[in-house]
PDB file of C-alpha atoms in Angstrom:
ATOM      1  CA  MET A  17      -4.736  -9.143  22.975  1.00 42.00           C
ATOM      2  CA  SER A  18      -5.008  -5.744  24.606  1.00 42.00           C
ATOM      3  CA  ARG A  19      -5.756  -2.664  22.603  1.00 43.00           C
ATOM      4  CA  SER A  20      -3.602   0.423  22.914  1.00 46.00           C
ATOM      5  CA  LYS A  21      -5.018   3.615  24.361  1.00 43.00           C
ATOM      6  CA  SER A  22      -5.058   5.235  20.881  1.00 47.00           C
ATOM      7  CA  GLN A  23      -7.004   2.289  19.432  1.00 51.00           C
ATOM      8  CA  ASN A  24      -9.645   2.666  22.148  1.00 49.00           C
ATOM      9  CA  ALA A  25      -9.959   6.420  21.641  1.00 55.00           C
ATOM     10  CA  PRO A  26     -12.658   7.611  19.262  1.00 69.00           C
ATOM     11  CA  ARG A  27     -11.141   8.060  15.835  1.00 88.00           C
ATOM     12  CA  TRP A  28     -11.767  11.265  13.911  1.00 96.00           C
ATOM     13  CA  TYR A  29     -12.967   9.117  10.996  1.00 96.00           C
ATOM     14  CA  ARG A  30     -15.507   7.149  13.078  1.00 95.00           C
ATOM     15  CA  ASP A  31     -18.250   7.979  10.524  1.00 96.00           C
ATOM     16  CA  GLY A  32     -16.184   6.393   7.744  1.00 97.00           C
ATOM     17  CA  LEU A  33     -14.059   7.573   4.834  1.00 97.00           C
ATOM     18  CA  GLN A  34     -14.560   7.460   1.122  1.00 98.00           C
ATOM     19  CA  PHE A  35     -12.192   5.912  -1.383  1.00 97.00           C
ATOM     20  CA  GLU A  36     -12.565   4.685  -4.936  1.00 96.00           C
ATOM     21  CA  CYS A  37      -9.448   3.844  -6.913  1.00 92.00           C
ATOM     22  CA  THR A  38      -9.353   5.862 -10.125  1.00 90.00           C
ATOM     23  CA  GLY A  39      -6.596   3.735 -11.621  1.00 85.00           C
ATOM     24  CA  CYS A  40      -4.390   6.797 -12.072  1.00 87.00           C
ATOM     25  CA  GLY A  41      -1.252   4.905 -11.011  1.00 87.00           C
ATOM     26  CA  ASP A  42       0.076   7.832  -8.993  1.00 87.00           C
ATOM     27  CA  CYS A  43       0.551   5.632  -5.903  1.00 88.00           C
ATOM     28  CA  CYS A  44       2.889   3.387  -7.944  1.00 89.00           C
ATOM     29  CA  THR A  45       5.070   6.164  -9.321  1.00 86.00           C
ATOM     30  CA  GLY A  46       7.101   9.157  -8.262  1.00 77.00           C
ATOM     31  CA  ALA A  47       9.730   9.648  -5.607  1.00 78.00           C
ATOM     32  CA  PRO A  48      11.807   6.712  -4.373  1.00 84.00           C
ATOM     33  CA  GLY A  49      10.230   4.670  -1.591  1.00 87.00           C
ATOM     34  CA  TYR A  50       9.488   1.180  -0.402  1.00 92.00           C
ATOM     35  CA  VAL A  51       6.855  -1.431  -1.149  1.00 94.00           C
ATOM     36  CA  TRP A  52       7.421  -3.840   1.724  1.00 95.00           C
ATOM     37  CA  VAL A  53       6.863  -7.501   0.949  1.00 96.00           C
ATOM     38  CA  THR A  54       6.703 -10.616   3.090  1.00 96.00           C
ATOM     39  CA  LYS A  55       7.986 -14.086   2.274  1.00 97.00           C
ATOM     40  CA  ASP A  56       4.433 -15.228   1.412  1.00 97.00           C
ATOM     41  CA  GLU A  57       3.808 -12.192  -0.807  1.00 97.00           C
ATOM     42  CA  ILE A  58       7.072 -12.808  -2.646  1.00 97.00           C
ATOM     43  CA  ALA A  59       6.021 -16.417  -3.288  1.00 97.00           C
ATOM     44  CA  GLU A  60       2.585 -15.291  -4.568  1.00 97.00           C
ATOM     45  CA  LEU A  61       4.154 -12.692  -6.846  1.00 97.00           C
ATOM     46  CA  ALA A  62       6.685 -15.204  -8.166  1.00 97.00           C
ATOM     47  CA  ALA A  63       3.890 -17.687  -8.933  1.00 96.00           C
ATOM     48  CA  LEU A  64       1.900 -15.023 -10.771  1.00 96.00           C
ATOM     49  CA  VAL A  65       4.868 -13.791 -12.793  1.00 94.00           C
ATOM     50  CA  GLY A  66       5.963 -17.364 -13.534  1.00 92.00           C
ATOM     51  CA  GLU A  67       9.019 -18.224 -15.606  1.00 84.00           C
ATOM     52  CA  MET A  68      11.287 -18.390 -12.519  1.00 90.00           C
ATOM     53  CA  ASP A  69      11.477 -19.817  -9.023  1.00 95.00           C
ATOM     54  CA  VAL A  70      11.177 -17.719  -5.866  1.00 96.00           C
ATOM     55  CA  SER A  71      14.921 -17.172  -5.404  1.00 96.00           C
ATOM     56  CA  GLN A  72      15.310 -16.040  -9.039  1.00 97.00           C
ATOM     57  CA  PHE A  73      12.290 -13.757  -8.612  1.00 97.00           C
ATOM     58  CA  GLU A  74      13.836 -12.223  -5.492  1.00 96.00           C
ATOM     59  CA  ARG A  75      17.146 -11.570  -7.214  1.00 95.00           C
ATOM     60  CA  LYS A  76      15.380  -9.823 -10.077  1.00 95.00           C
ATOM     61  CA  TYR A  77      12.563  -7.908  -8.340  1.00 95.00           C
ATOM     62  CA  VAL A  78      13.282  -7.611  -4.593  1.00 97.00           C
ATOM     63  CA  ARG A  79      15.849  -5.682  -2.577  1.00 96.00           C
ATOM     64  CA  LYS A  80      16.847  -6.081   1.029  1.00 96.00           C
ATOM     65  CA  VAL A  81      16.514  -2.992   3.221  1.00 96.00           C
ATOM     66  CA  GLY A  82      17.891  -3.746   6.672  1.00 95.00           C
ATOM     67  CA  ILE A  83      15.978  -6.807   7.856  1.00 95.00           C
ATOM     68  CA  ARG A  84      13.015  -6.127   5.562  1.00 95.00           C
ATOM     69  CA  LYS A  85      12.435  -6.643   1.846  1.00 97.00           C
ATOM     70  CA  SER A  86      10.957  -4.254  -0.690  1.00 96.00           C
ATOM     71  CA  LEU A  87      10.073  -4.452  -4.349  1.00 96.00           C
ATOM     72  CA  LYS A  88      12.646  -2.780  -6.551  1.00 93.00           C
ATOM     73  CA  GLU A  89      11.964   0.431  -8.404  1.00 90.00           C
ATOM     74  CA  ASP A  90      12.676   1.272 -12.012  1.00 82.00           C
ATOM     75  CA  SER A  91      15.218   4.087 -11.698  1.00 70.00           C
ATOM     76  CA  GLY A  92      14.966   4.713 -15.437  1.00 70.00           C
ATOM     77  CA  SER A  93      11.311   5.740 -15.218  1.00 67.00           C
ATOM     78  CA  ASN A  94      11.035   8.156 -12.310  1.00 77.00           C
ATOM     79  CA  TRP A  95      11.375   5.465  -9.625  1.00 83.00           C
ATOM     80  CA  ASP A  96       8.138   3.698 -10.573  1.00 90.00           C
ATOM     81  CA  CYS A  97       7.376   0.334  -9.022  1.00 91.00           C
ATOM     82  CA  VAL A  98       9.042  -2.387 -11.049  1.00 92.00           C
ATOM     83  CA  PHE A  99       5.572  -3.839 -11.768  1.00 94.00           C
ATOM     84  CA  PHE A 100       3.974  -0.611 -12.965  1.00 92.00           C
ATOM     85  CA  ASP A 101       3.249  -0.536 -16.696  1.00 90.00           C
ATOM     86  CA  ASN A 102       3.821   3.029 -17.933  1.00 87.00           C
ATOM     87  CA  VAL A 103       1.885   2.423 -21.145  1.00 89.00           C
ATOM     88  CA  THR A 104      -1.343   1.093 -19.632  1.00 90.00           C
ATOM     89  CA  ARG A 105      -0.789   2.864 -16.257  1.00 88.00           C
ATOM     90  CA  LYS A 106      -1.768  -0.419 -14.571  1.00 89.00           C
ATOM     91  CA  CYS A 107      -0.160  -2.848 -12.157  1.00 92.00           C
ATOM     92  CA  LYS A 108       1.225  -5.936 -13.881  1.00 92.00           C
ATOM     93  CA  VAL A 109       0.716  -8.035 -10.727  1.00 94.00           C
ATOM     94  CA  TYR A 110      -2.561  -6.559  -9.444  1.00 92.00           C
ATOM     95  CA  ALA A 111      -4.048  -9.966  -8.565  1.00 93.00           C
ATOM     96  CA  ALA A 112      -1.139 -10.653  -6.175  1.00 95.00           C
ATOM     97  CA  ARG A 113      -0.250  -7.103  -5.159  1.00 94.00           C
ATOM     98  CA  PRO A 114       1.323  -6.799  -1.697  1.00 96.00           C
ATOM     99  CA  ARG A 115      -0.812  -5.918   1.299  1.00 95.00           C
ATOM    100  CA  GLN A 116       0.794  -2.476   1.400  1.00 95.00           C
ATOM    101  CA  CYS A 117      -0.765  -1.799  -2.006  1.00 94.00           C
ATOM    102  CA  ARG A 118      -4.092  -3.458  -1.118  1.00 94.00           C
ATOM    103  CA  THR A 119      -4.560  -1.292   1.980  1.00 96.00           C
ATOM    104  CA  TRP A 120      -3.875   2.109   0.383  1.00 95.00           C
ATOM    105  CA  PRO A 121      -4.961   4.763   1.402  1.00 96.00           C
ATOM    106  CA  PHE A 122      -5.904   3.427   4.835  1.00 96.00           C
ATOM    107  CA  TRP A 123      -2.384   3.542   6.252  1.00 94.00           C
ATOM    108  CA  GLU A 124      -1.615   4.763   9.765  1.00 94.00           C
ATOM    109  CA  SER A 125       0.436   7.621   8.306  1.00 93.00           C
ATOM    110  CA  ASN A 126      -2.585   8.833   6.303  1.00 95.00           C
ATOM    111  CA  LEU A 127      -5.069   8.494   9.171  1.00 96.00           C
ATOM    112  CA  ARG A 128      -3.402  10.064  12.206  1.00 94.00           C
ATOM    113  CA  THR A 129      -5.215  13.370  11.776  1.00 95.00           C
ATOM    114  CA  ARG A 130      -7.748  15.037   9.498  1.00 96.00           C
ATOM    115  CA  GLU A 131      -4.841  17.055   8.099  1.00 96.00           C
ATOM    116  CA  ASP A 132      -2.961  13.855   7.176  1.00 96.00           C
ATOM    117  CA  TRP A 133      -6.081  12.605   5.367  1.00 97.00           C
ATOM    118  CA  SER A 134      -6.448  15.962   3.583  1.00 97.00           C
ATOM    119  CA  ARG A 135      -2.847  15.686   2.328  1.00 96.00           C
ATOM    120  CA  THR A 136      -3.625  12.166   1.098  1.00 95.00           C
ATOM    121  CA  CYS A 137      -6.730  13.427  -0.724  1.00 97.00           C
ATOM    122  CA  ALA A 138      -4.626  16.153  -2.349  1.00 95.00           C
ATOM    123  CA  VAL A 139      -2.265  13.598  -3.937  1.00 93.00           C
ATOM    124  CA  CYS A 140      -4.713  10.739  -4.582  1.00 94.00           C
ATOM    125  CA  PRO A 141      -7.778  11.584  -6.681  1.00 95.00           C
ATOM    126  CA  GLY A 142      -9.691   8.560  -5.344  1.00 96.00           C
ATOM    127  CA  SER A 143      -9.247   9.435  -1.668  1.00 97.00           C
ATOM    128  CA  GLY A 144     -12.278  11.232  -0.291  1.00 96.00           C
ATOM    129  CA  GLN A 145     -14.392  10.053  -3.260  1.00 96.00           C
ATOM    130  CA  GLY A 146     -16.626   7.095  -4.055  1.00 96.00           C
ATOM    131  CA  LYS A 147     -17.368   4.155  -1.771  1.00 97.00           C
ATOM    132  CA  LEU A 148     -17.820   4.851   1.940  1.00 98.00           C
ATOM    133  CA  TYR A 149     -15.707   2.551   4.115  1.00 97.00           C
ATOM    134  CA  GLN A 150     -16.846   2.005   7.681  1.00 97.00           C
ATOM    135  CA  LEU A 151     -14.627   2.374  10.752  1.00 96.00           C
ATOM    136  CA  GLU A 152     -14.111  -1.369  11.266  1.00 95.00           C
ATOM    137  CA  SER A 153     -12.966  -1.902   7.670  1.00 96.00           C
ATOM    138  CA  ILE A 154     -10.654   1.119   7.778  1.00 96.00           C
ATOM    139  CA  ASP A 155      -9.063  -0.006  11.047  1.00 95.00           C
ATOM    140  CA  GLN A 156      -8.625  -3.544   9.751  1.00 95.00           C
ATOM    141  CA  GLN A 157      -6.667  -2.213   6.777  1.00 95.00           C
ATOM    142  CA  ARG A 158      -4.841   0.358   8.897  1.00 94.00           C
ATOM    143  CA  ASN A 159      -3.608  -2.384  11.218  1.00 92.00           C
ATOM    144  CA  ALA A 160      -2.572  -4.733   8.398  1.00 90.00           C
ATOM    145  CA  VAL A 161       0.612  -2.819   7.593  1.00 84.00           C
ATOM    146  CA  ARG A 162       2.636   0.047   9.030  1.00 78.00           C
ATOM    147  CA  VAL A 163       3.806   2.556   6.436  1.00 76.00           C
TER     148      VAL A 163
END
């Protein structure tokens, strides 16, 4: 597989970036958006939640957006992810959370420029703090999903 010109160019974060989840839940709440899920992720989530088969799970927790699928949001609680627990401020399906959630904050949209990363750090208290992730690990997560 060939690498694009931008992937071969030195990245501004070549010395690594810090991130340590604070468990604040801010990435699961707020303005409407999408948490893209694949067929396999839906099956894993359904198995974790239990009590229903995959098609029932999809009807209850997933919405179709064009050709893609996204987890639903709870419009009654500020558009929080349907699996966000407002009392504990934790994810109810953390063990099977979608790859979009697992790769935060190392998304392409957050890594294009230093300014993009600074905006991410301004809204996520764990970004820019804690564990230092190396370039290879960041790029692996960055390439896992496009948000």
